[in-house]
Amino acid sequence: KSSQPSSDRGPSGVNYGRRSVPEGQDGADHAVPLKTQPAEPARDPGNGLPSQVVSSNELGSELGPEAWQWELPPAYPTIVMANIRVSMVKDVDTVNGTVYMRIGIWQRWHDHRVATRGKPRNCPLPKKLWSPRPTISPKLADFECYTSEFQQQQSKEAQIGDLYTLTWFEGHICNKMDLQPFPFDIDDVEFEVRGSECFLRNGDTNANNKTEYRWLLQHETKPSDRFKMGKHIAPHGWSIVATEIEYVNLHHEHDTVKIRIHMFRIWSFYMYKVILPMVMIVVINLLQVFFKVDDLPGKMEHITALFLSTFALLYVVAADLPKTSFQTPIDWVILFTMVVLASSGVIAVLCAYVAGATDLGANGAAITSGDPQDIETANAISTIGISALTALYFFTVCALSVPNYRRMRQSIAALQAECHDDGEVILKGVDDHIAKIKAEPHSSSMPTTLYKPWN
């Protein structure tokens, strides 16, 4: 007679042990058959790793669609292959520091439990079937995530049990910009993809800590397809240069891939809408050297009209300029334009005073009380002063623009030189890290503080 308690014996006399239910399930313990002879762990045909959970043979042939074991990964850890496609990049908001994106992530893995059901490929999957699900950060409140496809792979090479999901992420993400060289700046749209969640087919989610699955950004047949940008992506006012991919935080609880989309600003908009009008205003201001110094009212009307025009232009373009705590090159151009106009007014008044033309007659005309020599000197001072201001202005505009433009072109050339032959993608140690995970999925960059179910 067996010493096993009667509560641990099944109706057909099969010896049962006790297995605790995963966190979040009702019931204290569920009974599962125990193998009387230790067997070599089953090899998962999808990743070649020993299965660390009870296989469908151990669970019996009647593993129902509602069984809680479907909520567990097929192996600890399961190897998940993923590839990313960015289908939309728009509304790059310089003022608010945001960008709107639409990102699709395909994930592929093998679940031997689905294969051993003995059902055809088009048979519905269990409602509680486990799957990996990544997350993206940083994101704003309107950023949405939804899984549009969850089924078995349909290719000729795929086996029964080869599963895949397609998850879409859409909304605004934070976009920190370096606006010091604005408008000759390069923006790095940066976000992280983390293998941090598990997703059930019925919509429930749970956490992953590198023990349920390892997230590998790799395509089995086409390495160039691991990351793709849509062919027609062209953010308004920007041009995409390259995309940089790198595994970061290697000793973190989640496999984390950082993606940087490098793009440079199309500066011609600001050149034609802001800088060129400012330069034309200063050129028109230079024409006052042909005014006589004794025509002070005419000079002041000329300068005042240009000064008000500058303020009106600034009011129009203010919505397109970033609000920063520092002065960008284009801010200095605007500020120096107003300084030149104000200084021109001061020079006009001083020269009129030297010439003795600051007094007005009864009809409002200037009365010149100076001698001809003083008038000639005042005219020379006015011409030299206004010309010097204009020359200094053009020198300042060039000093603010040319170095930043050259640095932008050098950065673009350096990024293009780093791109791989398979597209505008820069891989920084991605393949090496993936090889390490495949070789040692249980120990590659895994924190020692994690609970490991295989220990």
GROMACS .gro file of C-alpha atoms in nm:
model
  455
    1LYS     CA    1   0.000   0.000   0.000
    2SER     CA    2   0.132   0.339  -0.098
    3SER     CA    3   0.217   0.586   0.174
    4GLN     CA    4   0.110   0.872  -0.055
    5PRO     CA    5  -0.188   1.061   0.097
    6SER     CA    6  -0.518   0.989  -0.072
    7SER     CA    7  -0.556   1.359  -0.161
    8ASP     CA    8  -0.257   1.325  -0.391
    9ARG     CA    9  -0.391   1.031  -0.589
   10GLY     CA   10  -0.587   1.074  -0.907
   11PRO     CA   11  -0.911   0.895  -0.995
   12SER     CA   12  -0.727   0.638  -1.209
   13GLY     CA   13  -0.465   0.563  -0.949
   14VAL     CA   14  -0.200   0.788  -1.100
   15ASN     CA   15   0.039   0.933  -0.846
   16TYR     CA   16   0.009   1.315  -0.834
   17GLY     CA   17   0.233   1.576  -0.682
   18ARG     CA   18   0.156   1.933  -0.594
   19ARG     CA   19   0.232   2.232  -0.817
   20SER     CA   20   0.152   2.583  -0.707
   21VAL     CA   21  -0.051   2.807  -0.932
   22PRO     CA   22   0.128   3.113  -1.077
   23GLU     CA   23   0.061   3.443  -0.910
   24GLY     CA   24  -0.277   3.585  -1.004
   25GLN     CA   25  -0.456   3.244  -1.044
   26ASP     CA   26  -0.729   3.126  -0.811
   27GLY     CA   27  -0.694   2.807  -0.611
   28ALA     CA   28  -0.410   2.709  -0.384
   29ASP     CA   29  -0.259   2.404  -0.558
   30HIS     CA   30  -0.322   2.214  -0.878
   31ALA     CA   31  -0.227   1.853  -0.928
   32VAL     CA   32  -0.008   1.745  -1.219
   33PRO     CA   33   0.126   1.399  -1.298
   34LEU     CA   34   0.478   1.324  -1.181
   35LYS     CA   35   0.716   1.113  -1.388
   36THR     CA   36   0.840   0.809  -1.206
   37GLN     CA   37   1.164   0.800  -1.409
   38PRO     CA   38   1.377   1.111  -1.465
   39ALA     CA   39   1.403   1.186  -1.834
   40GLU     CA   40   1.625   1.406  -2.041
   41PRO     CA   41   1.459   1.746  -2.083
   42ALA     CA   42   1.282   1.789  -2.414
   43ARG     CA   43   1.457   2.001  -2.670
   44ASP     CA   44   1.259   2.289  -2.809
   45PRO     CA   45   1.286   2.272  -3.191
   46GLY     CA   46   1.239   2.648  -3.206
   47ASN     CA   47   1.545   2.749  -3.008
   48GLY     CA   48   1.734   2.430  -2.923
   49LEU     CA   49   1.711   2.493  -2.547
   50PRO     CA   50   1.590   2.243  -2.288
   51SER     CA   51   1.232   2.300  -2.186
   52GLN     CA   52   1.223   2.406  -1.822
   53VAL     CA   53   0.845   2.369  -1.778
   54VAL     CA   54   0.630   2.060  -1.778
   55SER     CA   55   0.574   1.942  -2.135
   56SER     CA   56   0.238   1.845  -2.278
   57ASN     CA   57   0.331   1.477  -2.243
   58GLU     CA   58   0.380   1.526  -1.870
   59LEU     CA   59   0.053   1.714  -1.846
   60GLY     CA   60  -0.136   1.444  -2.032
   61SER     CA   61  -0.295   1.446  -2.375
   62GLU     CA   62  -0.603   1.630  -2.251
   63LEU     CA   63  -0.444   1.973  -2.191
   64GLY     CA   64  -0.760   2.180  -2.220
   65PRO     CA   65  -0.779   2.526  -2.379
   66GLU     CA   66  -0.849   2.681  -2.038
   67ALA     CA   67  -0.565   2.509  -1.850
   68TRP     CA   68  -0.354   2.753  -1.653
   69GLN     CA   69  -0.032   2.599  -1.787
   70TRP     CA   70  -0.089   2.782  -2.117
   71GLU     CA   71  -0.013   3.103  -1.928
   72LEU     CA   72   0.348   2.993  -1.878
   73PRO     CA   73   0.622   3.026  -2.138
   74PRO     CA   74   0.709   2.706  -2.328
   75ALA     CA   75   1.068   2.719  -2.196
   76TYR     CA   76   1.265   2.910  -1.935
   77PRO     CA   77   1.376   3.124  -2.108
   78THR     CA   78   1.207   3.115  -2.449
   79ILE     CA   79   1.410   3.261  -2.735
   80VAL     CA   80   1.206   3.526  -2.918
   81MET     CA   81   1.315   3.662  -3.255
   82ALA     CA   82   1.187   4.010  -3.335
   83ASN     CA   83   1.202   4.269  -3.608
   84ILE     CA   84   1.085   4.630  -3.606
   85ARG     CA   85   0.927   4.848  -3.872
   86VAL     CA   86   0.878   5.222  -3.827
   87SER     CA   87   0.588   5.311  -4.054
   88MET     CA   88   0.528   5.672  -3.946
   89VAL     CA   89   0.735   5.962  -3.816
   90LYS     CA   90   0.560   6.298  -3.824
   91ASP     CA   91   0.483   6.614  -3.629
   92VAL     CA   92   0.836   6.669  -3.504
   93ASP     CA   93   0.750   6.950  -3.264
   94THR     CA   94   1.053   7.166  -3.189
   95VAL     CA   95   0.860   7.392  -2.953
   96ASN     CA   96   0.715   7.114  -2.731
   97GLY     CA   97   0.986   6.851  -2.783
   98THR     CA   98   0.763   6.566  -2.907
   99VAL     CA   99   0.730   6.346  -3.216
  100TYR     CA  100   0.445   6.126  -3.339
  101MET     CA  101   0.544   5.770  -3.434
  102ARG     CA  102   0.386   5.443  -3.546
  103ILE     CA  103   0.598   5.133  -3.479
  104GLY     CA  104   0.520   4.771  -3.563
  105ILE     CA  105   0.702   4.483  -3.391
  106TRP     CA  106   0.689   4.125  -3.522
  107GLN     CA  107   0.786   3.849  -3.277
  108ARG     CA  108   0.843   3.481  -3.358
  109TRP     CA  109   0.898   3.185  -3.125
  110HIS     CA  110   0.818   2.814  -3.099
  111ASP     CA  111   0.573   2.660  -2.855
  112HIS     CA  112   0.607   2.280  -2.851
  113ARG     CA  113   0.282   2.248  -2.653
  114VAL     CA  114   0.084   2.379  -2.951
  115ALA     CA  115   0.259   2.130  -3.177
  116THR     CA  116   0.179   1.831  -2.954
  117ARG     CA  117  -0.194   1.907  -2.941
  118GLY     CA  118  -0.228   1.707  -3.259
  119LYS     CA  119  -0.443   1.975  -3.422
  120PRO     CA  120  -0.395   2.139  -3.764
  121ARG     CA  121  -0.232   2.478  -3.808
  122ASN     CA  122  -0.557   2.662  -3.872
  123CYS     CA  123  -0.710   2.540  -3.546
  124PRO     CA  124  -0.781   2.825  -3.297
  125LEU     CA  125  -0.517   2.879  -3.032
  126PRO     CA  126  -0.597   2.859  -2.660
  127LYS     CA  127  -0.738   3.179  -2.516
  128LYS     CA  128  -0.480   3.186  -2.237
  129LEU     CA  129  -0.182   3.111  -2.459
  130TRP     CA  130   0.137   3.288  -2.351
  131SER     CA  131   0.326   3.531  -2.575
  132PRO     CA  132   0.600   3.793  -2.534
  133ARG     CA  133   0.516   4.160  -2.549
  134PRO     CA  134   0.768   4.446  -2.555
  135THR     CA  135   0.717   4.799  -2.425
  136ILE     CA  136   0.845   5.131  -2.558
  137SER     CA  137   0.963   5.434  -2.362
  138PRO     CA  138   0.965   5.730  -2.318
  139LYS     CA  139   0.605   5.782  -2.414
  140LEU     CA  140   0.326   6.031  -2.354
  141ALA     CA  141  -0.031   5.972  -2.239
  142ASP     CA  142  -0.174   5.925  -2.590
  143PHE     CA  143   0.072   5.646  -2.679
  144GLU     CA  144  -0.127   5.330  -2.753
  145CYS     CA  145  -0.029   4.964  -2.782
  146TYR     CA  146  -0.237   4.685  -2.938
  147THR     CA  147  -0.168   4.337  -3.076
  148SER     CA  148  -0.332   4.299  -3.415
  149GLU     CA  149  -0.215   3.945  -3.500
  150PHE     CA  150  -0.149   3.640  -3.283
  151GLN     CA  151  -0.140   3.312  -3.471
  152GLN     CA  152   0.076   3.036  -3.611
  153GLN     CA  153   0.324   3.119  -3.887
  154GLN     CA  154   0.191   3.038  -4.234
  155SER     CA  155   0.512   3.008  -4.435
  156LYS     CA  156   0.609   2.680  -4.600
  157GLU     CA  157   0.916   2.646  -4.381
  158ALA     CA  158   0.721   2.698  -4.058
  159GLN     CA  159   0.633   2.403  -3.835
  160ILE     CA  160   0.321   2.355  -3.630
  161GLY     CA  161   0.387   2.542  -3.307
  162ASP     CA  162   0.582   2.825  -3.474
  163LEU     CA  163   0.392   3.132  -3.350
  164TYR     CA  164   0.412   3.502  -3.418
  165THR     CA  165   0.252   3.824  -3.303
  166LEU     CA  166   0.231   4.169  -3.458
  167THR     CA  167   0.206   4.452  -3.205
  168TRP     CA  168   0.159   4.817  -3.300
  169PHE     CA  169   0.265   5.118  -3.096
  170GLU     CA  170   0.132   5.459  -3.197
  171GLY     CA  171   0.134   5.805  -3.041
  172HIS     CA  172   0.364   6.080  -2.919
  173ILE     CA  173   0.698   6.013  -2.753
  174CYS     CA  174   0.934   6.256  -2.583
  175ASN     CA  175   1.199   6.400  -2.812
  176LYS     CA  176   1.476   6.589  -2.638
  177MET     CA  177   1.658   6.815  -2.883
  178ASP     CA  178   1.994   6.986  -2.873
  179LEU     CA  179   1.894   7.331  -2.998
  180GLN     CA  180   2.227   7.504  -2.939
  181PRO     CA  181   2.306   7.515  -3.316
  182PHE     CA  182   1.945   7.579  -3.425
  183PRO     CA  183   1.853   7.584  -3.714
  184PHE     CA  184   2.160   7.380  -3.817
  185ASP     CA  185   2.088   7.100  -3.572
  186ILE     CA  186   2.064   6.721  -3.586
  187ASP     CA  187   1.784   6.556  -3.391
  188ASP     CA  188   1.817   6.209  -3.239
  189VAL     CA  189   1.471   6.059  -3.200
  190GLU     CA  190   1.555   5.811  -2.926
  191PHE     CA  191   1.341   5.538  -2.775
  192GLU     CA  192   1.394   5.205  -2.599
  193VAL     CA  193   1.225   4.872  -2.669
  194ARG     CA  194   1.218   4.647  -2.363
  195GLY     CA  195   1.123   4.282  -2.339
  196SER     CA  196   0.939   4.354  -2.015
  197GLU     CA  197   0.590   4.202  -2.048
  198CYS     CA  198   0.414   3.876  -2.116
  199PHE     CA  199   0.082   3.888  -2.300
  200LEU     CA  200  -0.198   3.631  -2.303
  201ARG     CA  201  -0.426   3.586  -2.599
  202ASN     CA  202  -0.724   3.694  -2.387
  203GLY     CA  203  -0.559   4.033  -2.322
  204ASP     CA  204  -0.404   3.978  -1.979
  205THR     CA  205  -0.045   4.091  -1.920
  206ASN     CA  206   0.230   4.001  -1.676
  207ALA     CA  207   0.594   4.091  -1.617
  208ASN     CA  208   0.906   3.934  -1.767
  209ASN     CA  209   1.251   3.951  -1.606
  210LYS     CA  210   1.477   3.776  -1.860
  211THR     CA  211   1.359   3.445  -1.714
  212GLU     CA  212   1.045   3.398  -1.924
  213TYR     CA  213   1.202   3.498  -2.256
  214ARG     CA  214   1.504   3.664  -2.415
  215TRP     CA  215   1.425   3.930  -2.674
  216LEU     CA  216   1.655   3.916  -2.978
  217LEU     CA  217   1.636   4.178  -3.253
  218GLN     CA  218   1.719   3.940  -3.534
  219HIS     CA  219   1.564   3.803  -3.853
  220GLU     CA  220   1.645   3.440  -3.926
  221THR     CA  221   1.667   3.463  -4.306
  222LYS     CA  222   1.712   3.833  -4.384
  223PRO     CA  223   1.936   4.019  -4.137
  224SER     CA  224   1.855   4.348  -4.309
  225ASP     CA  225   1.488   4.307  -4.213
  226ARG     CA  226   1.550   4.330  -3.838
  227PHE     CA  227   1.482   4.704  -3.863
  228LYS     CA  228   1.309   4.885  -4.146
  229MET     CA  229   1.192   5.238  -4.207
  230GLY     CA  230   0.891   5.301  -4.427
  231LYS     CA  231   0.989   5.400  -4.780
  232HIS     CA  232   0.779   5.715  -4.780
  233ILE     CA  233   0.865   5.846  -4.432
  234ALA     CA  234   0.959   6.212  -4.467
  235PRO     CA  235   0.890   6.420  -4.154
  236HIS     CA  236   0.796   6.773  -4.251
  237GLY     CA  237   1.102   6.994  -4.224
  238TRP     CA  238   1.344   6.705  -4.156
  239SER     CA  239   1.553   6.455  -4.348
  240ILE     CA  240   1.645   6.113  -4.201
  241VAL     CA  241   2.015   6.023  -4.218
  242ALA     CA  242   2.058   5.690  -4.037
  243THR     CA  243   1.928   5.471  -3.756
  244GLU     CA  244   2.152   5.350  -3.473
  245ILE     CA  245   2.068   5.030  -3.282
  246GLU     CA  246   2.235   4.915  -2.963
  247TYR     CA  247   2.165   4.684  -2.669
  248VAL     CA  248   2.192   4.887  -2.349
  249ASN     CA  249   2.168   4.820  -1.975
  250LEU     CA  250   2.301   4.470  -2.029
  251HIS     CA  251   2.276   4.380  -1.659
  252HIS     CA  252   1.920   4.507  -1.625
  253GLU     CA  253   1.621   4.278  -1.564
  254HIS     CA  254   1.497   4.325  -1.922
  255ASP     CA  255   1.657   4.290  -2.263
  256THR     CA  256   1.665   4.652  -2.378
  257VAL     CA  257   1.734   4.782  -2.728
  258LYS     CA  258   1.795   5.154  -2.777
  259ILE     CA  259   1.711   5.296  -3.118
  260ARG     CA  260   1.819   5.640  -3.233
  261ILE     CA  261   1.681   5.784  -3.556
  262HIS     CA  262   1.927   6.054  -3.666
  263MET     CA  263   1.783   6.328  -3.884
  264PHE     CA  264   1.884   6.681  -3.968
  265ARG     CA  265   1.668   6.988  -3.995
  266ILE     CA  266   1.596   7.131  -4.339
  267TRP     CA  267   1.728   7.475  -4.253
  268SER     CA  268   1.623   7.647  -4.577
  269PHE     CA  269   1.283   7.731  -4.426
  270TYR     CA  270   1.442   7.944  -4.154
  271MET     CA  271   1.693   8.086  -4.400
  272TYR     CA  272   1.424   8.219  -4.632
  273LYS     CA  273   1.161   8.304  -4.370
  274VAL     CA  274   1.375   8.460  -4.098
  275ILE     CA  275   1.743   8.518  -4.174
  276LEU     CA  276   1.709   8.651  -4.529
  277PRO     CA  277   1.434   8.903  -4.437
  278MET     CA  278   1.650   9.025  -4.148
  279VAL     CA  279   1.947   9.069  -4.380
  280MET     CA  280   1.733   9.265  -4.627
  281ILE     CA  281   1.614   9.495  -4.347
  282VAL     CA  282   1.975   9.572  -4.254
  283VAL     CA  283   2.064   9.633  -4.621
  284ILE     CA  284   1.775   9.881  -4.653
  285ASN     CA  285   1.892  10.046  -4.332
  286LEU     CA  286   2.232  10.097  -4.495
  287LEU     CA  287   2.067  10.317  -4.761
  288GLN     CA  288   2.026  10.597  -4.508
  289VAL     CA  289   2.387  10.697  -4.578
  290PHE     CA  290   2.244  10.876  -4.883
  291PHE     CA  291   2.029  11.090  -4.655
  292LYS     CA  292   2.182  11.424  -4.555
  293VAL     CA  293   2.251  11.465  -4.187
  294ASP     CA  294   2.029  11.769  -4.166
  295ASP     CA  295   1.732  11.552  -4.274
  296LEU     CA  296   1.686  11.406  -3.927
  297PRO     CA  297   1.304  11.356  -3.948
  298GLY     CA  298   1.342  11.159  -4.272
  299LYS     CA  299   1.615  10.939  -4.124
  300MET     CA  300   1.418  10.866  -3.810
  301GLU     CA  301   1.106  10.779  -4.009
  302HIS     CA  302   1.318  10.541  -4.219
  303ILE     CA  303   1.472  10.368  -3.915
  304THR     CA  304   1.147  10.351  -3.720
  305ALA     CA  305   0.965  10.186  -4.012
  306LEU     CA  306   1.237   9.919  -4.035
  307PHE     CA  307   1.232   9.867  -3.659
  308LEU     CA  308   0.856   9.811  -3.656
  309SER     CA  309   0.886   9.578  -3.957
  310THR     CA  310   1.136   9.367  -3.763
  311PHE     CA  311   0.897   9.336  -3.470
  312ALA     CA  312   0.611   9.242  -3.704
  313LEU     CA  313   0.825   8.973  -3.868
  314LEU     CA  314   0.930   8.841  -3.529
  315TYR     CA  315   0.566   8.819  -3.423
  316VAL     CA  316   0.482   8.614  -3.735
  317VAL     CA  317   0.767   8.361  -3.703
  318ALA     CA  318   0.761   8.333  -3.322
  319ALA     CA  319   0.541   8.021  -3.339
  320ASP     CA  320   0.811   7.837  -3.538
  321LEU     CA  321   1.096   7.928  -3.304
  322PRO     CA  322   1.182   7.714  -3.000
  323LYS     CA  323   1.135   7.850  -2.650
  324THR     CA  324   1.470   7.800  -2.481
  325SER     CA  325   1.653   7.936  -2.179
  326PHE     CA  326   1.949   8.025  -2.400
  327GLN     CA  327   2.003   8.215  -2.724
  328THR     CA  328   2.019   8.007  -3.041
  329PRO     CA  329   2.208   8.137  -3.348
  330ILE     CA  330   1.884   8.253  -3.506
  331ASP     CA  331   1.790   8.436  -3.183
  332TRP     CA  332   2.122   8.622  -3.197
  333VAL     CA  333   2.057   8.720  -3.559
  334ILE     CA  334   1.718   8.865  -3.468
  335LEU     CA  335   1.856   9.043  -3.163
  336PHE     CA  336   2.154   9.186  -3.349
  337THR     CA  337   1.925   9.312  -3.627
  338MET     CA  338   1.734   9.523  -3.377
  339VAL     CA  339   2.060   9.641  -3.219
  340VAL     CA  340   2.184   9.759  -3.560
  341LEU     CA  341   1.862   9.952  -3.624
  342ALA     CA  342   1.864  10.112  -3.278
  343SER     CA  343   2.233  10.204  -3.314
  344SER     CA  344   2.163  10.357  -3.654
  345GLY     CA  345   1.905  10.586  -3.493
  346VAL     CA  346   2.155  10.693  -3.228
  347ILE     CA  347   2.419  10.765  -3.495
  348ALA     CA  348   2.169  10.970  -3.695
  349VAL     CA  349   2.083  11.187  -3.394
  350LEU     CA  350   2.450  11.238  -3.294
  351CYS     CA  351   2.552  11.333  -3.648
  352ALA     CA  352   2.261  11.577  -3.674
  353TYR     CA  353   2.371  11.732  -3.344
  354VAL     CA  354   2.729  11.772  -3.471
  355ALA     CA  355   2.596  11.937  -3.785
  356GLY     CA  356   2.369  12.163  -3.580
  357ALA     CA  357   2.056  12.024  -3.744
  358THR     CA  358   1.863  11.923  -3.434
  359ASP     CA  359   1.655  12.242  -3.419
  360LEU     CA  360   1.324  12.253  -3.602
  361GLY     CA  361   1.163  12.553  -3.763
  362ALA     CA  362   0.803  12.663  -3.751
  363ASN     CA  363   0.709  12.434  -4.039
  364GLY     CA  364   0.882  12.133  -3.880
  365ALA     CA  365   1.186  12.145  -4.108
  366ALA     CA  366   1.534  12.107  -3.960
  367ILE     CA  367   1.734  12.428  -3.914
  368THR     CA  368   2.104  12.376  -3.984
  369SER     CA  369   2.309  12.609  -3.769
  370GLY     CA  370   2.647  12.443  -3.814
  371ASP     CA  371   2.918  12.552  -4.055
  372PRO     CA  372   2.979  12.353  -4.377
  373GLN     CA  373   3.287  12.186  -4.228
  374ASP     CA  374   3.084  12.043  -3.938
  375ILE     CA  375   2.816  11.922  -4.179
  376GLU     CA  376   3.079  11.748  -4.391
  377THR     CA  377   3.230  11.584  -4.083
  378ALA     CA  378   2.887  11.472  -3.965
  379ASN     CA  379   2.810  11.317  -4.305
  380ALA     CA  380   3.140  11.125  -4.295
  381ILE     CA  381   3.074  11.001  -3.942
  382SER     CA  382   2.726  10.887  -4.040
  383THR     CA  383   2.851  10.700  -4.347
  384ILE     CA  384   3.137  10.531  -4.166
  385GLY     CA  385   2.928  10.441  -3.862
  386ILE     CA  386   2.635  10.290  -4.054
  387SER     CA  387   2.870  10.104  -4.292
  388ALA     CA  388   3.073   9.965  -4.002
  389LEU     CA  389   2.756   9.847  -3.827
  390THR     CA  390   2.639   9.675  -4.145
  391ALA     CA  391   2.975   9.504  -4.202
  392LEU     CA  392   2.984   9.388  -3.840
  393TYR     CA  393   2.631   9.253  -3.878
  394PHE     CA  394   2.718   9.043  -4.183
  395PHE     CA  395   3.033   8.914  -4.014
  396THR     CA  396   2.829   8.811  -3.707
  397VAL     CA  397   2.566   8.634  -3.917
  398CYS     CA  398   2.838   8.436  -4.098
  399ALA     CA  399   3.017   8.354  -3.771
  400LEU     CA  400   2.694   8.219  -3.623
  401SER     CA  401   2.587   8.022  -3.932
  402VAL     CA  402   2.890   7.884  -4.117
  403PRO     CA  403   3.058   7.689  -3.828
  404ASN     CA  404   2.728   7.530  -3.723
  405TYR     CA  405   2.649   7.441  -4.083
  406ARG     CA  406   2.991   7.280  -4.127
  407ARG     CA  407   2.953   7.079  -3.807
  408MET     CA  408   2.614   6.957  -3.925
  409ARG     CA  409   2.758   6.842  -4.259
  410GLN     CA  410   3.048   6.667  -4.083
  411SER     CA  411   2.809   6.486  -3.849
  412ILE     CA  412   2.597   6.372  -4.143
  413ALA     CA  413   2.905   6.243  -4.327
  414ALA     CA  414   3.024   6.056  -4.016
  415LEU     CA  415   2.684   5.888  -3.970
  416GLN     CA  416   2.665   5.787  -4.334
  417ALA     CA  417   3.015   5.639  -4.313
  418GLU     CA  418   2.909   5.414  -4.021
  419CYS     CA  419   2.604   5.276  -4.202
  420HIS     CA  420   2.611   4.912  -4.300
  421ASP     CA  421   2.579   4.797  -4.658
  422ASP     CA  422   2.228   4.660  -4.598
  423GLY     CA  423   2.077   5.004  -4.547
  424GLU     CA  424   2.092   5.319  -4.339
  425VAL     CA  425   2.139   5.125  -4.014
  426ILE     CA  426   2.426   5.143  -3.764
  427LEU     CA  427   2.461   4.833  -3.546
  428LYS     CA  428   2.667   4.875  -3.229
  429GLY     CA  429   2.753   4.532  -3.091
  430VAL     CA  430   2.405   4.391  -3.163
  431ASP     CA  431   2.516   4.070  -3.333
  432ASP     CA  432   2.782   3.998  -3.068
  433HIS     CA  433   2.532   4.038  -2.784
  434ILE     CA  434   2.274   3.818  -2.960
  435ALA     CA  435   2.539   3.548  -3.008
  436LYS     CA  436   2.618   3.557  -2.635
  437ILE     CA  437   2.250   3.521  -2.545
  438LYS     CA  438   2.208   3.225  -2.778
  439ALA     CA  439   2.519   3.059  -2.635
  440GLU     CA  440   2.428   3.123  -2.271
  441PRO     CA  441   2.061   3.225  -2.242
  442HIS     CA  442   2.056   3.147  -1.869
  443SER     CA  443   2.356   3.358  -1.774
  444SER     CA  444   2.427   3.616  -2.045
  445SER     CA  445   2.405   3.957  -1.874
  446MET     CA  446   2.149   3.828  -1.626
  447PRO     CA  447   2.134   3.998  -1.282
  448THR     CA  448   2.240   3.771  -0.998
  449THR     CA  449   1.948   3.894  -0.785
  450LEU     CA  450   1.684   3.748  -1.020
  451TYR     CA  451   1.491   3.442  -0.916
  452LYS     CA  452   1.580   3.175  -1.172
  453PRO     CA  453   1.326   2.892  -1.204
  454TRP     CA  454   1.587   2.653  -1.348
  455ASN     CA  455   1.807   2.669  -1.035
   0.00000   0.00000   0.00000
